Amino acid sequence: MKLLSFEHFNLKLPANLNLRKVRYISLSLFSGILMGLATEPLGWWLVTWVAFVPLWVMVVEAKRRGRIPWEITAGWGVGYYGFSLFWMTGIHPMTSLGVPWLASLAIAIFSWVFITLWGTAIVIVWGWLFAKLMPLNIGAKTSLIRILIGTALWCALEAVWSGGPLWWSTLALTQSFGNLVILHLGQISGPNTVVATILVVNGTVAELWLTHKQQKSSLYLIPVGIFAIAHLIGLSLYNIPLNSDPETSLRVGVIQGNIPNEIKLNPQGFRQALNGYTRGYLELAARGVDAVLTPETALPFVWNRHDSYHYNYSLYQAILPQGVIAWVGGFGETEGGLTNSLFTINGEGEIIGQYDKTHLVPLGEYIPFDAILGRVINRLSPLEARLVAGEKQQKFETGWGKAIAGICYDSAFADHFRRQVAAGGEFILTASNDAHYATMMLSQHHAQDVMRAIEGDRWTVRATNTGYSGIIDPHGRTLWISGINTYEIHDHIIYRRHSQTLYVRWGDWLTFLLLAISAIVIFWNRFLSLAIPQNRR
């Protein structure tokens, strides 16, 4: 069977739209969507290892024709980020919060389109830089250089984007939580270790495709071999025994309150939450748990060490005779305003620990570029998105040692968890409220925490409002997961750990190494291309 060559597509296109251009962009869009299918809840993680190939090939072919196809890279980005982030439209309708139906729809569409384009910018910048820096000669050496440069650039861009306020769909997310073996590479240099492996395999397949006329088909065993070696390394890490010491055990209870957002902030919802969390706390305390975790803003009022009005609430009154520590989601106070916080309340009713959410949700919890966008948002809706972000260097005291804490959106930021593990955190606690989203988001949120558990080599306890709550071991195995839109309580034994992975100690060192080697190779390659002709003269 004759192989279809990407050279059949003409990239020197006239000003008016033609069928070949449509096919080219459609192929890019399709391969981006294919990558999106690898994320949860579908979890077709195997397609990840070839879904980047069309984009790679098209960028190289375009460069050979003297142009950089921004519309092709944009098509791939829209396909991947648009599909994997479609759950963002679930914030509509917000009528229960006083937002008019049309304004709610406008906010949902704007949020989804904006974050999709923000992710798409990674692909456009990658394609432009890749085309600028890549060599165009044909040969094994040139292909290796292109694989190196393409991989280093993508990892660098993900590192830059993940340092900003808008981040979610790293390519590593396509492997969570279906491919736990490869996710263990995250213990080496974080999620970018997985990303680099994905790019190397895709890049190798693409380079073999580009030179298939000069190469034997048996060479396609090379990317298969890279794939296998990477998984063998991951398997070796996956098979390391946990060796849990009984003296470090901790029986933790989880309460999934299942309070719909439509009633969460009104008197009915507050009474339902208070009764549900009090009942769950008492039952878990009777089971002999050491501590109880509640979801994000489980009791949405201000908890303050110096005020006493919350002393009359039934949950607080239940803590005093039971003496079991409670980690309660609520609001805190700071000089700049309110914080979205998780509190440790000990058996004497004292607040001995507080973690303030670090990564706030744009438009939901704060308004970016408030001076400009604030006036527009205020016209669309009555929402008050004015929470204050917590400091990055926090330590969460739990009554059972230090914990690594994350509230909702924090889960997307690997370095946030790495810092807390390095500072002595012994286990992970995450509290979330995803009630306004569909199953797609809930699954991906769980997948984020699976990656954080593996990267930090820590037991993880998840408490959510409506699902999925769960218990995850340091190998990323989900030992218990709740249903959706159900009231549930669960207790499970976890273990405090003190190990530190290479990623925890050194951070994302692999990306810096790839960039350094790429810079040397690019300089050396271009220096030789100029120096050799002069020497021959």
Coordinates of C-alpha atoms in Angstrom, one line a residue:
M1 CA 0.0 0.0 0.0
K2 CA 1.4 3.4 -1.0
L3 CA 2.0 5.7 2.0
L4 CA 0.3 9.1 1.8
S5 CA 3.0 11.8 2.0
F6 CA 2.3 15.1 3.7
E7 CA 4.1 16.6 0.6
H8 CA 0.8 16.0 -1.3
F9 CA -0.6 19.0 0.7
N10 CA 0.3 22.3 -0.9
L11 CA 1.3 24.8 1.7
K12 CA 1.9 27.7 -0.8
L13 CA -1.7 28.6 -0.8
P14 CA -3.5 31.5 -2.7
A15 CA -5.2 34.2 -0.7
N16 CA -8.6 32.7 -1.1
L17 CA -9.5 29.6 0.8
N18 CA -9.0 26.3 -1.0
L19 CA -9.8 22.6 -0.3
R20 CA -6.2 21.6 0.4
K21 CA -5.8 24.2 3.1
V22 CA -9.1 23.1 4.7
R23 CA -7.9 19.5 4.7
Y24 CA -4.6 20.5 6.3
I25 CA -6.2 22.5 9.0
S26 CA -8.8 19.8 9.6
L27 CA -6.1 17.2 10.0
S28 CA -4.4 19.4 12.6
L29 CA -7.7 20.0 14.4
F30 CA -8.5 16.3 14.4
S31 CA -5.1 15.3 15.8
G32 CA -5.6 17.9 18.6
I33 CA -9.0 16.5 19.5
L34 CA -7.4 13.0 19.3
M35 CA -5.0 14.1 22.0
G36 CA -7.9 15.5 24.0
L37 CA -9.6 12.0 23.9
A38 CA -6.7 10.7 26.0
T39 CA -7.8 12.9 29.0
E40 CA -10.3 11.7 31.5
P41 CA -13.1 10.6 31.5
L42 CA -12.5 8.8 28.2
G43 CA -8.9 8.1 29.1
W44 CA -7.7 6.8 25.7
W45 CA -4.1 7.4 26.8
L46 CA -2.5 5.2 24.1
V47 CA -3.5 7.7 21.3
T48 CA -1.2 10.3 23.0
W49 CA 1.8 8.5 21.7
V50 CA 0.9 9.3 18.0
A51 CA -1.5 12.2 18.3
F52 CA 1.3 14.8 18.1
V53 CA 2.8 13.3 14.9
P54 CA 0.7 15.1 12.3
L55 CA 1.5 18.5 13.9
W56 CA 5.2 17.8 14.0
V57 CA 5.2 16.7 10.3
M58 CA 3.2 19.6 9.1
V59 CA 5.5 22.2 10.9
V60 CA 8.6 20.6 9.3
E61 CA 7.0 20.5 5.9
A62 CA 5.8 24.1 6.2
K63 CA 9.3 25.2 7.1
R64 CA 10.7 23.5 4.0
R65 CA 8.4 25.6 2.0
G66 CA 9.5 28.8 3.6
R67 CA 6.5 29.6 5.8
I68 CA 5.4 29.1 9.4
P69 CA 1.8 27.8 9.5
W70 CA 0.3 29.5 12.5
E71 CA -3.2 28.4 11.5
I72 CA -2.1 24.8 11.6
T73 CA -0.6 25.0 15.0
A74 CA -3.7 27.0 16.2
G75 CA -5.9 24.3 14.8
W76 CA -4.1 21.6 16.9
G77 CA -4.3 23.8 20.0
V78 CA -8.0 24.6 19.6
G79 CA -8.6 20.9 19.1
Y80 CA -6.7 19.7 22.2
Y81 CA -7.4 22.5 24.7
G82 CA -10.9 23.2 23.5
F83 CA -11.9 19.6 23.9
S84 CA -10.1 18.8 27.2
L85 CA -11.3 22.1 28.7
F86 CA -14.9 21.9 27.5
W87 CA -16.0 21.2 31.0
M88 CA -15.6 24.9 31.8
T89 CA -18.9 25.6 30.2
G90 CA -20.5 23.8 33.1
I91 CA -20.4 26.9 35.2
H92 CA -23.6 27.9 33.3
P93 CA -26.2 28.6 34.4
M94 CA -25.3 30.8 37.4
T95 CA -28.8 32.1 38.0
S96 CA -28.8 30.8 41.5
L97 CA -26.0 33.3 42.2
G98 CA -28.1 36.1 40.8
V99 CA -26.5 36.2 37.4
P100 CA -29.0 36.6 34.5
W101 CA -29.2 33.6 32.2
L102 CA -27.8 35.3 29.1
A103 CA -25.0 36.9 31.1
S104 CA -24.2 33.5 32.7
L105 CA -24.0 32.0 29.2
A106 CA -21.7 34.8 28.0
I107 CA -19.4 34.3 31.0
A108 CA -19.2 30.6 30.5
I109 CA -18.4 30.9 26.7
F110 CA -15.9 33.7 27.3
S111 CA -14.1 31.7 30.0
W112 CA -13.9 28.5 27.8
V113 CA -12.8 30.4 24.7
F114 CA -10.2 32.5 26.5
I115 CA -8.6 29.6 28.3
T116 CA -8.6 27.5 25.1
L117 CA -6.8 30.3 23.2
W118 CA -4.4 30.8 26.1
G119 CA -3.4 27.1 25.8
T120 CA -3.4 27.4 22.0
A121 CA -0.8 30.1 22.4
I122 CA 1.6 27.4 23.6
V123 CA 1.2 25.5 20.3
I124 CA 1.6 28.6 18.2
V125 CA 4.7 29.8 20.0
W126 CA 6.1 26.2 19.9
G127 CA 5.5 26.0 16.1
W128 CA 7.1 29.3 15.4
L129 CA 10.2 28.7 17.5
F130 CA 10.6 25.1 16.3
A131 CA 10.4 26.3 12.7
K132 CA 12.9 29.1 13.4
L133 CA 15.5 26.9 15.1
M134 CA 15.2 23.5 13.4
P135 CA 17.8 22.4 10.8
L136 CA 16.3 21.2 7.4
N137 CA 18.9 18.8 6.1
I138 CA 17.8 15.2 5.6
G139 CA 19.6 12.6 7.8
A140 CA 19.6 10.8 11.1
K141 CA 21.7 13.6 12.7
T142 CA 19.3 16.3 11.7
S143 CA 16.3 14.3 12.9
L144 CA 17.9 13.8 16.3
I145 CA 18.5 17.6 16.6
R146 CA 14.9 18.3 15.7
I147 CA 13.7 15.9 18.2
L148 CA 15.9 17.5 20.9
I149 CA 14.8 21.0 20.0
G150 CA 11.1 20.2 19.6
T151 CA 11.0 18.4 23.0
A152 CA 13.0 21.1 24.8
L153 CA 10.8 23.9 23.5
W154 CA 7.5 22.2 24.5
C155 CA 8.7 21.4 28.0
A156 CA 10.0 25.0 28.4
L157 CA 6.7 26.4 27.3
E158 CA 4.7 24.2 29.6
A159 CA 7.0 25.2 32.5
V160 CA 6.4 28.9 31.7
W161 CA 2.6 28.5 31.3
S162 CA 2.4 26.5 34.5
G163 CA 4.0 29.3 36.4
G164 CA 1.1 31.6 35.4
P165 CA -2.5 31.8 36.8
L166 CA -4.1 29.8 34.0
W167 CA -3.0 26.2 33.8
W168 CA -4.6 22.8 33.6
S169 CA -4.1 20.6 30.5
T170 CA -0.4 19.5 30.5
L171 CA 0.2 16.7 28.1
A172 CA 1.1 14.6 31.1
L173 CA -2.6 14.7 32.1
T174 CA -3.3 12.5 29.1
Q175 CA -1.7 9.6 31.0
S176 CA -3.5 10.1 34.3
F177 CA -4.9 8.0 35.6
G178 CA -4.9 5.2 33.0
N179 CA -1.2 4.8 32.7
L180 CA 0.2 4.8 36.2
V181 CA 3.5 3.2 35.1
I182 CA 4.6 6.1 32.9
L183 CA 3.4 8.7 35.5
H184 CA 6.1 7.4 37.8
L185 CA 8.6 9.2 35.6
G186 CA 7.2 12.3 37.3
Q187 CA 9.3 11.3 40.3
I188 CA 12.4 12.1 38.3
S189 CA 11.7 15.6 37.2
G190 CA 8.0 16.3 37.6
P191 CA 5.2 16.1 34.9
N192 CA 7.6 17.4 32.3
T193 CA 9.5 14.1 32.4
V194 CA 6.3 12.5 31.1
V195 CA 5.8 15.3 28.6
A196 CA 9.3 14.9 27.3
T197 CA 8.8 11.2 26.8
I198 CA 5.6 11.8 24.9
L199 CA 7.3 14.3 22.6
V200 CA 10.3 12.1 22.0
V201 CA 8.2 9.2 20.9
N202 CA 5.9 11.3 18.7
G203 CA 8.9 13.2 17.3
T204 CA 10.7 10.0 16.4
V205 CA 7.7 8.6 14.6
A206 CA 7.3 11.9 12.8
E207 CA 10.9 12.1 11.7
L208 CA 10.8 8.5 10.4
W209 CA 7.6 9.4 8.4
L210 CA 9.3 12.5 6.9
T211 CA 12.2 10.3 5.7
H212 CA 10.2 7.1 4.9
K213 CA 11.5 7.1 1.3
Q214 CA 15.1 6.8 2.5
Q215 CA 14.5 4.6 5.5
K216 CA 13.4 1.0 6.1
S217 CA 10.1 0.4 7.7
S218 CA 11.8 -1.7 10.4
L219 CA 13.2 1.5 11.9
Y220 CA 9.7 2.2 13.3
L221 CA 10.8 -0.2 16.0
I222 CA 12.9 2.7 17.4
P223 CA 10.0 4.7 18.8
V224 CA 8.5 1.4 20.0
G225 CA 11.7 0.7 21.8
I226 CA 11.8 4.2 23.4
F227 CA 8.2 3.7 24.5
A228 CA 9.1 0.3 26.0
I229 CA 12.2 1.6 27.8
A230 CA 10.4 4.5 29.3
H231 CA 7.7 2.2 30.6
L232 CA 10.3 -0.2 32.0
I233 CA 11.8 2.7 34.0
G234 CA 8.4 3.7 35.2
L235 CA 7.6 0.1 36.1
S236 CA 10.7 -0.2 38.2
L237 CA 9.6 2.8 40.2
Y238 CA 6.0 1.6 40.4
N239 CA 7.2 -1.7 41.9
I240 CA 9.2 -0.2 44.8
P241 CA 7.5 -1.5 48.0
L242 CA 5.8 1.2 50.1
N243 CA 7.0 -0.4 53.3
S244 CA 4.4 1.3 55.4
D245 CA 5.4 1.5 59.1
P246 CA 2.4 0.9 61.4
E247 CA 3.7 3.6 63.7
T248 CA 3.1 6.2 61.0
S249 CA -0.4 5.1 60.2
L250 CA -3.3 7.5 60.4
R251 CA -7.0 6.6 60.1
V252 CA -8.6 9.5 58.2
G253 CA -12.3 10.1 57.7
V254 CA -13.8 11.9 54.7
I255 CA -17.2 13.5 54.4
Q256 CA -18.7 14.3 51.0
G257 CA -21.5 16.7 51.9
N258 CA -23.3 16.9 48.5
I259 CA -24.6 20.4 49.0
P260 CA -25.8 21.7 45.6
N261 CA -24.3 25.1 44.8
E262 CA -27.8 26.4 44.1
I263 CA -28.5 26.3 47.8
K264 CA -25.0 26.3 49.3
L265 CA -25.1 30.0 50.4
N266 CA -28.7 30.3 51.5
P267 CA -30.1 29.3 54.9
Q268 CA -31.5 26.0 53.7
G269 CA -28.1 24.9 52.3
F270 CA -26.3 26.1 55.4
R271 CA -28.5 24.0 57.7
Q272 CA -28.2 21.0 55.4
A273 CA -24.4 21.4 55.4
L274 CA -24.1 21.8 59.1
N275 CA -26.3 18.8 59.8
G276 CA -24.6 16.6 57.3
Y277 CA -21.1 17.4 58.4
T278 CA -22.0 17.1 62.0
R279 CA -23.6 13.7 61.5
G280 CA -20.7 12.5 59.4
Y281 CA -18.2 13.7 62.0
L282 CA -19.9 11.9 64.8
E283 CA -20.2 8.6 62.9
L284 CA -16.6 8.8 61.8
A285 CA -15.5 9.6 65.4
A286 CA -17.4 6.5 66.6
R287 CA -15.4 4.5 64.1
G288 CA -12.2 5.6 65.8
V289 CA -10.7 7.8 63.2
D290 CA -7.8 10.1 64.0
A291 CA -9.0 13.1 61.9
V292 CA -11.9 14.1 59.6
L293 CA -11.5 16.0 56.3
T294 CA -14.3 18.1 54.8
P295 CA -14.5 19.7 51.4
E296 CA -13.6 23.2 50.2
T297 CA -15.9 25.8 52.0
A298 CA -17.9 23.0 53.6
L299 CA -19.1 25.6 56.1
P300 CA -18.9 28.9 54.2
F301 CA -18.5 31.4 57.0
V302 CA -15.4 33.1 58.5
W303 CA -13.5 31.0 61.0
N304 CA -11.4 33.2 63.2
R305 CA -9.2 32.4 66.1
H306 CA -10.3 35.4 68.0
D307 CA -14.1 35.4 67.4
S308 CA -16.4 33.0 69.2
Y309 CA -19.7 33.1 67.3
H310 CA -18.9 29.8 65.6
Y311 CA -18.7 28.1 69.0
N312 CA -22.5 27.6 68.9
Y313 CA -22.5 25.6 65.7
S314 CA -23.3 21.9 66.0
L315 CA -20.1 20.7 64.3
Y316 CA -17.9 22.7 66.7
Q317 CA -20.0 21.4 69.7
A318 CA -19.5 17.8 68.4
I319 CA -15.7 18.3 68.3
L320 CA -15.3 19.1 72.0
P321 CA -16.6 15.9 73.5
Q322 CA -15.2 13.6 70.8
G323 CA -11.7 15.1 70.7
V324 CA -11.1 14.1 67.1
I325 CA -9.3 16.6 64.9
A326 CA -11.3 18.2 62.1
W327 CA -9.9 19.7 58.9
V328 CA -12.7 22.1 58.0
G329 CA -13.1 24.1 54.8
G330 CA -14.3 27.7 55.3
F331 CA -13.2 31.3 54.9
G332 CA -10.4 33.1 56.7
E333 CA -9.7 36.7 57.3
T334 CA -6.6 38.7 56.3
E335 CA -5.7 42.3 56.0
G336 CA -6.6 42.3 52.3
G337 CA -9.9 40.5 52.7
L338 CA -11.2 36.9 52.9
T339 CA -9.3 33.7 52.1
N340 CA -10.5 30.3 50.9
S341 CA -9.0 28.2 53.7
L342 CA -8.7 24.8 55.3
F343 CA -8.5 24.9 59.2
T344 CA -7.2 22.4 61.7
I345 CA -9.5 22.3 64.8
N346 CA -8.1 20.2 67.6
G347 CA -10.0 18.3 70.3
E348 CA -10.1 21.4 72.5
G349 CA -11.8 23.4 69.8
E350 CA -8.7 25.5 69.0
I351 CA -7.7 26.4 65.5
I352 CA -4.1 25.2 65.4
G353 CA -3.5 25.3 61.6
Q354 CA -4.7 27.2 58.6
Y355 CA -3.9 26.8 54.9
D356 CA -5.1 29.5 52.5
K357 CA -5.7 28.6 48.9
T358 CA -2.8 29.8 46.8
H359 CA -4.1 29.5 43.2
L360 CA -7.4 31.3 43.0
V361 CA -9.8 30.7 40.1
P362 CA -9.9 33.7 37.7
L363 CA -13.4 35.3 37.5
G364 CA -14.6 32.8 40.1
E365 CA -12.5 34.0 43.0
Y366 CA -10.7 37.0 41.7
I367 CA -10.9 39.3 38.7
P368 CA -7.6 39.4 36.7
F369 CA -6.7 42.9 35.6
D370 CA -9.3 44.2 37.9
A371 CA -8.9 47.8 36.9
I372 CA -9.9 46.9 33.3
L373 CA -12.0 43.8 33.5
G374 CA -13.6 44.6 36.8
R375 CA -16.0 47.2 35.4
V376 CA -17.0 44.8 32.6
I377 CA -17.7 41.9 34.9
N378 CA -19.6 44.0 37.3
R379 CA -21.9 45.0 34.5
L380 CA -22.5 41.4 33.5
S381 CA -23.1 40.0 37.0
P382 CA -23.4 40.7 40.7
L383 CA -20.6 38.2 41.6
E384 CA -18.0 39.4 44.1
A385 CA -14.8 37.7 43.0
R386 CA -12.5 39.3 45.5
L387 CA -10.7 36.6 47.5
V388 CA -7.1 37.0 48.6
A389 CA -4.5 34.3 47.6
G390 CA -2.4 32.6 50.3
E391 CA 1.3 32.9 50.5
K392 CA 3.3 30.3 48.6
Q393 CA 5.6 29.3 51.5
Q394 CA 2.8 28.0 53.8
K395 CA 3.1 25.1 56.2
F396 CA -0.1 23.4 57.2
E397 CA -0.1 22.0 60.8
T398 CA -2.6 19.2 61.1
G399 CA -2.2 17.9 64.7
W400 CA -0.6 14.9 63.1
G401 CA 2.4 16.6 61.7
K402 CA 2.8 18.7 58.6
A403 CA 0.6 18.0 55.6
I404 CA 0.8 19.1 51.9
A405 CA -2.5 21.0 51.4
G406 CA -4.3 22.0 48.2
I407 CA -7.7 23.5 47.7
C408 CA -9.4 22.8 44.3
Y409 CA -7.4 24.6 41.6
D410 CA -4.2 24.2 43.5
S411 CA -4.1 20.6 42.3
A412 CA -3.1 21.6 38.7
F413 CA 0.2 23.1 39.9
A414 CA 2.8 20.4 40.6
D415 CA 5.4 22.8 42.0
H416 CA 2.9 23.9 44.7
F417 CA 2.9 20.4 46.1
R418 CA 6.7 19.9 45.6
R419 CA 7.5 22.8 47.8
Q420 CA 5.4 21.5 50.6
V421 CA 6.8 18.0 50.4
A422 CA 10.4 19.5 50.4
A423 CA 9.4 21.5 53.5
G424 CA 8.5 18.3 55.4
G425 CA 4.9 17.5 54.4
E426 CA 4.1 13.9 55.3
F427 CA 0.8 13.4 53.5
I428 CA -1.5 15.2 51.0
L429 CA -4.9 16.7 51.8
T430 CA -7.0 18.3 49.1
A431 CA -10.4 19.8 49.5
S432 CA -12.5 20.8 46.5
N433 CA -16.0 21.9 45.4
D434 CA -16.6 21.0 41.8
A435 CA -20.4 21.0 42.1
H436 CA -20.9 23.3 39.2
Y437 CA -19.1 21.1 36.7
A438 CA -19.9 17.8 34.9
T439 CA -18.2 14.4 35.2
M440 CA -15.4 15.4 32.8
M441 CA -14.0 18.0 35.2
L442 CA -14.4 15.8 38.2
S443 CA -12.5 13.0 36.5
Q444 CA -9.7 15.3 35.4
H445 CA -9.4 16.8 38.9
H446 CA -9.0 13.4 40.4
A447 CA -6.4 12.7 37.7
Q448 CA -4.4 15.8 38.8
D449 CA -4.3 14.6 42.4
V450 CA -3.1 11.1 41.1
M451 CA -0.1 12.8 39.5
R452 CA 0.6 14.9 42.6
A453 CA 0.5 11.7 44.8
I454 CA 3.1 9.9 42.6
E455 CA 5.4 12.9 42.1
G456 CA 5.6 13.6 45.8
D457 CA 5.5 9.9 46.9
R458 CA 2.7 10.7 49.4
W459 CA -0.6 9.2 50.4
T460 CA -3.4 11.5 49.4
V461 CA -6.9 12.1 50.8
R462 CA -9.4 14.0 48.7
A463 CA -12.6 15.5 50.0
T464 CA -15.0 17.0 47.5
N465 CA -18.5 18.4 47.8
T466 CA -20.3 16.3 45.2
G467 CA -17.6 13.9 43.9
Y468 CA -15.1 12.4 43.3
S469 CA -13.7 12.1 46.9
G470 CA -11.0 9.5 47.2
I471 CA -8.0 7.8 48.8
I472 CA -4.8 7.5 46.6
D473 CA -1.6 5.7 47.6
P474 CA 1.9 6.9 46.6
H475 CA 1.9 4.8 43.5
G476 CA -1.2 6.6 42.2
R477 CA -3.6 3.7 42.9
T478 CA -7.1 4.8 43.8
L479 CA -8.0 2.7 46.8
W480 CA -11.5 4.3 47.3
I481 CA -13.5 6.7 45.2
S482 CA -16.9 8.1 45.9
G483 CA -19.9 8.5 43.6
I484 CA -21.2 11.7 42.1
N485 CA -24.0 13.8 43.7
T486 CA -24.1 11.5 46.7
Y487 CA -23.7 12.1 50.5
E488 CA -20.9 9.8 51.6
I489 CA -18.6 9.2 54.5
H490 CA -15.6 7.0 54.4
D491 CA -12.6 6.1 56.6
H492 CA -9.3 4.7 55.5
I493 CA -5.8 4.2 56.9
I494 CA -3.0 6.2 55.3
Y495 CA 0.7 6.5 56.2
R496 CA 2.9 9.5 56.9
R497 CA 6.0 9.4 54.7
H498 CA 9.4 11.3 54.8
S499 CA 10.9 10.2 51.5
Q500 CA 11.9 12.7 48.9
T501 CA 11.9 11.9 45.2
L502 CA 14.5 13.4 42.8
Y503 CA 11.8 15.8 41.6
V504 CA 11.2 17.0 45.2
R505 CA 14.9 17.6 45.7
W506 CA 15.9 19.1 42.4
G507 CA 12.6 20.3 40.8
D508 CA 12.2 20.3 37.0
W509 CA 15.9 19.9 36.2
L510 CA 15.2 18.0 33.0
T511 CA 13.7 21.0 31.2
F512 CA 16.8 23.1 32.0
L513 CA 19.1 20.3 30.8
L514 CA 17.2 19.9 27.6
L515 CA 17.3 23.6 26.9
A516 CA 21.0 23.8 27.7
I517 CA 21.9 20.9 25.4
S518 CA 19.6 22.4 22.7
A519 CA 21.3 25.8 22.9
I520 CA 24.7 24.2 22.6
V521 CA 23.6 22.0 19.6
I522 CA 22.0 24.9 17.8
F523 CA 25.0 27.1 18.3
W524 CA 27.4 24.4 17.2
N525 CA 25.3 23.4 14.2
R526 CA 25.0 27.0 12.9
F527 CA 28.7 27.8 13.7
L528 CA 29.8 24.8 11.7
S529 CA 27.5 25.6 8.7
L530 CA 29.2 29.0 8.5
A531 CA 32.8 27.9 9.3
I532 CA 33.1 24.9 7.0
P533 CA 32.6 26.7 3.7
Q534 CA 35.2 29.3 4.8
N535 CA 37.7 26.5 5.6
R536 CA 37.2 24.9 2.3
R537 CA 38.1 28.1 0.5

